[in-house]
Amino acid sequence: MTALAPLLDPTWTALLYLAAAVCFILALKGLSSPKHARRGNLVGALGAAIALVTVFLSSRLANIPWILGAIAVGAAVAAPVARRVKMTQMPQLVALFNGVGGGAAALVALLELPHADGPGDGWVRLAIVFTLLVGAVSFAGSAVTFAKLQELMTTRPVTFLGLPVLMGAVLLAALVAAGAVVATGSMPLAVVLLALGLVAGVLLVLPVGGADVPIVISLLNAFTGLAVAASGLVLGNVLLVVAGTLVGASGTILTRLMAAAMGRSVVHIMFGAFRGGSTAGSTAVSDRPVRSSNPEDVAVLLGYAQKVIIVPGYGLAVAQGQHTAAELAGALEARGIDVEFAIHPVAGRMPGHMNVLLAEANVPYESLKEMSEVNGEFRQADVALVVGANDVVNPAAKSTPGSPIYGMPILEVADAKQVVFLKRSMRPGFAGIENELLYDPKTALLFGDAKDSLTKVLGAVKAL
């Protein structure tokens, strides 16, 4: 099919690409705050639309019906999935986005290899093999993280005898194949490199488990960004270089921030399972006695307090109890009680999970306090109400060397005068270790679904 002639000259193409790049930068700025995140998403979507239209108008494209058909199929699949995905499944969706981006970059690089056959195309082939390897690792690794989070496979680390040796051998073989592709431009060797990248991605993520999986998603996001940036070099597209670099840089920064919030290094998170250092431990239920409570007693504690700090966690997201939590906070504030929400950086299954969850329930942004600013306030809190969180308030992070979470900064819930845990059962959190705070004399437990328990407590508060 004859390709359409470009409708834009290079000057207009460069200006539109610049506008799209500015949109991407402004989108990242907006996404740095829950207050402006929606606007940031819209600005980013505008940038993507500008970039897509510019490609159509400035390039000699053949097979336009096939391209439009592929876009239509992708939109038909993606739009319903994105609208219907539950908050608890957002990390899985992000993992799929990561994987698709990395896989697409790898396929583009593979298809461009036959065109990089000139005497001066050595650097282009180098960018191709980088994109092939990193994109394949991102695709396969993201698929494994999706399977872990979706519980299609065990969420615990998967290790076996000789795994480090096998991983090293695969990476060495990939480097040899990459060198050969750069030197010869061989398509069969490029396919071998792609396959080795897929195997490396699987082996890289298998030993990661528990609360470390979302951090790996962020790292793979950075990998995808680097692969996209390299594909921009392959295609000679400056916007791809800019967009990929932004994704790679932001993913790297986020990975480091999440690792710091866990109190561990990225290397320890990725390879800690080889030394028994994963955050995924036992799932056994404790039979130690605890002080149980009922909604009416919890309502009395809350209703006659002066300051209450609510600590949301993954259990709140699972129960979809955010609206009830917001209503409870409003009822307490109507009684003149100071209410705040304490947000741990890794509460839930991804950074900002609790912020987005509570924003969905119209909780004022001013009521959401990050760990660094709220920890000093627990001493003045009459009640700390922990809803579905466990590891992020577990004192073992400070008091138990050798614990999987030792060294992780936590919310200082133990400093509150009274502590109430809303839990389904005594099963441990993702780290798989007991929380000694549950057995503290000042701690009361209200068992049940978080939304149901909050509804009962709310009714009892209103009846006071």
PDB file of N, CA and C in Angstrom, residues 1-4 60-67:
ATOM      1  N   MET A   1       0.843  -1.190   0.000  1.00  0.00           N
ATOM      2  CA  MET A   1       0.000   0.000   0.000  1.00  0.00           C
ATOM      3  C   MET A   1       0.882   1.245   0.000  1.00  0.00           C
ATOM      4  N   THR A   2       0.510   2.252  -0.831  1.00  0.00           N
ATOM      5  CA  THR A   2       1.296   3.480  -0.931  1.00  0.00           C
ATOM      6  C   THR A   2       1.195   4.293   0.347  1.00  0.00           C
ATOM      7  N   ALA A   3       2.336   4.785   0.829  1.00  0.00           N
ATOM      8  CA  ALA A   3       2.343   5.576   2.057  1.00  0.00           C
ATOM      9  C   ALA A   3       1.838   6.978   1.780  1.00  0.00           C
ATOM     10  N   LEU A   4       1.143   7.560   2.741  1.00  0.00           N
ATOM     11  CA  LEU A   4       0.651   8.923   2.626  1.00  0.00           C
ATOM     12  C   LEU A   4       1.800   9.909   2.805  1.00  0.00           C
ATOM     13  N   ARG A  60       5.548   9.227   6.894  1.00  0.00           N
ATOM     14  CA  ARG A  60       5.062   8.510   5.719  1.00  0.00           C
ATOM     15  C   ARG A  60       4.585   7.137   6.181  1.00  0.00           C
ATOM     16  N   LEU A  61       3.297   7.040   6.481  1.00  0.00           N
ATOM     17  CA  LEU A  61       2.743   5.806   7.037  1.00  0.00           C
ATOM     18  C   LEU A  61       1.978   5.038   5.967  1.00  0.00           C
ATOM     19  N   ALA A  62       2.255   3.756   5.909  1.00  0.00           N
ATOM     20  CA  ALA A  62       1.463   2.862   5.065  1.00  0.00           C
ATOM     21  C   ALA A  62       0.542   2.040   5.970  1.00  0.00           C
ATOM     22  N   ASN A  63      -0.371   1.304   5.353  1.00  0.00           N
ATOM     23  CA  ASN A  63      -1.277   0.421   6.110  1.00  0.00           C
ATOM     24  C   ASN A  63      -2.050   1.184   7.184  1.00  0.00           C
ATOM     25  N   ILE A  64      -2.552   2.371   6.833  1.00  0.00           N
ATOM     26  CA  ILE A  64      -3.290   3.184   7.785  1.00  0.00           C
ATOM     27  C   ILE A  64      -4.498   2.434   8.367  1.00  0.00           C
ATOM     28  N   PRO A  65      -5.295   1.718   7.548  1.00  0.00           N
ATOM     29  CA  PRO A  65      -6.442   0.997   8.139  1.00  0.00           C
ATOM     30  C   PRO A  65      -6.028  -0.004   9.220  1.00  0.00           C
ATOM     31  N   TRP A  66      -4.894  -0.696   8.996  1.00  0.00           N
ATOM     32  CA  TRP A  66      -4.432  -1.643  10.011  1.00  0.00           C
ATOM     33  C   TRP A  66      -4.040  -0.914  11.298  1.00  0.00           C
ATOM     34  N   ILE A  67      -3.386   0.226  11.147  1.00  0.00           N
ATOM     35  CA  ILE A  67      -2.972   0.992  12.328  1.00  0.00           C
ATOM     36  C   ILE A  67      -4.191   1.483  13.103  1.00  0.00           C
TER      37      ILE A  67
END
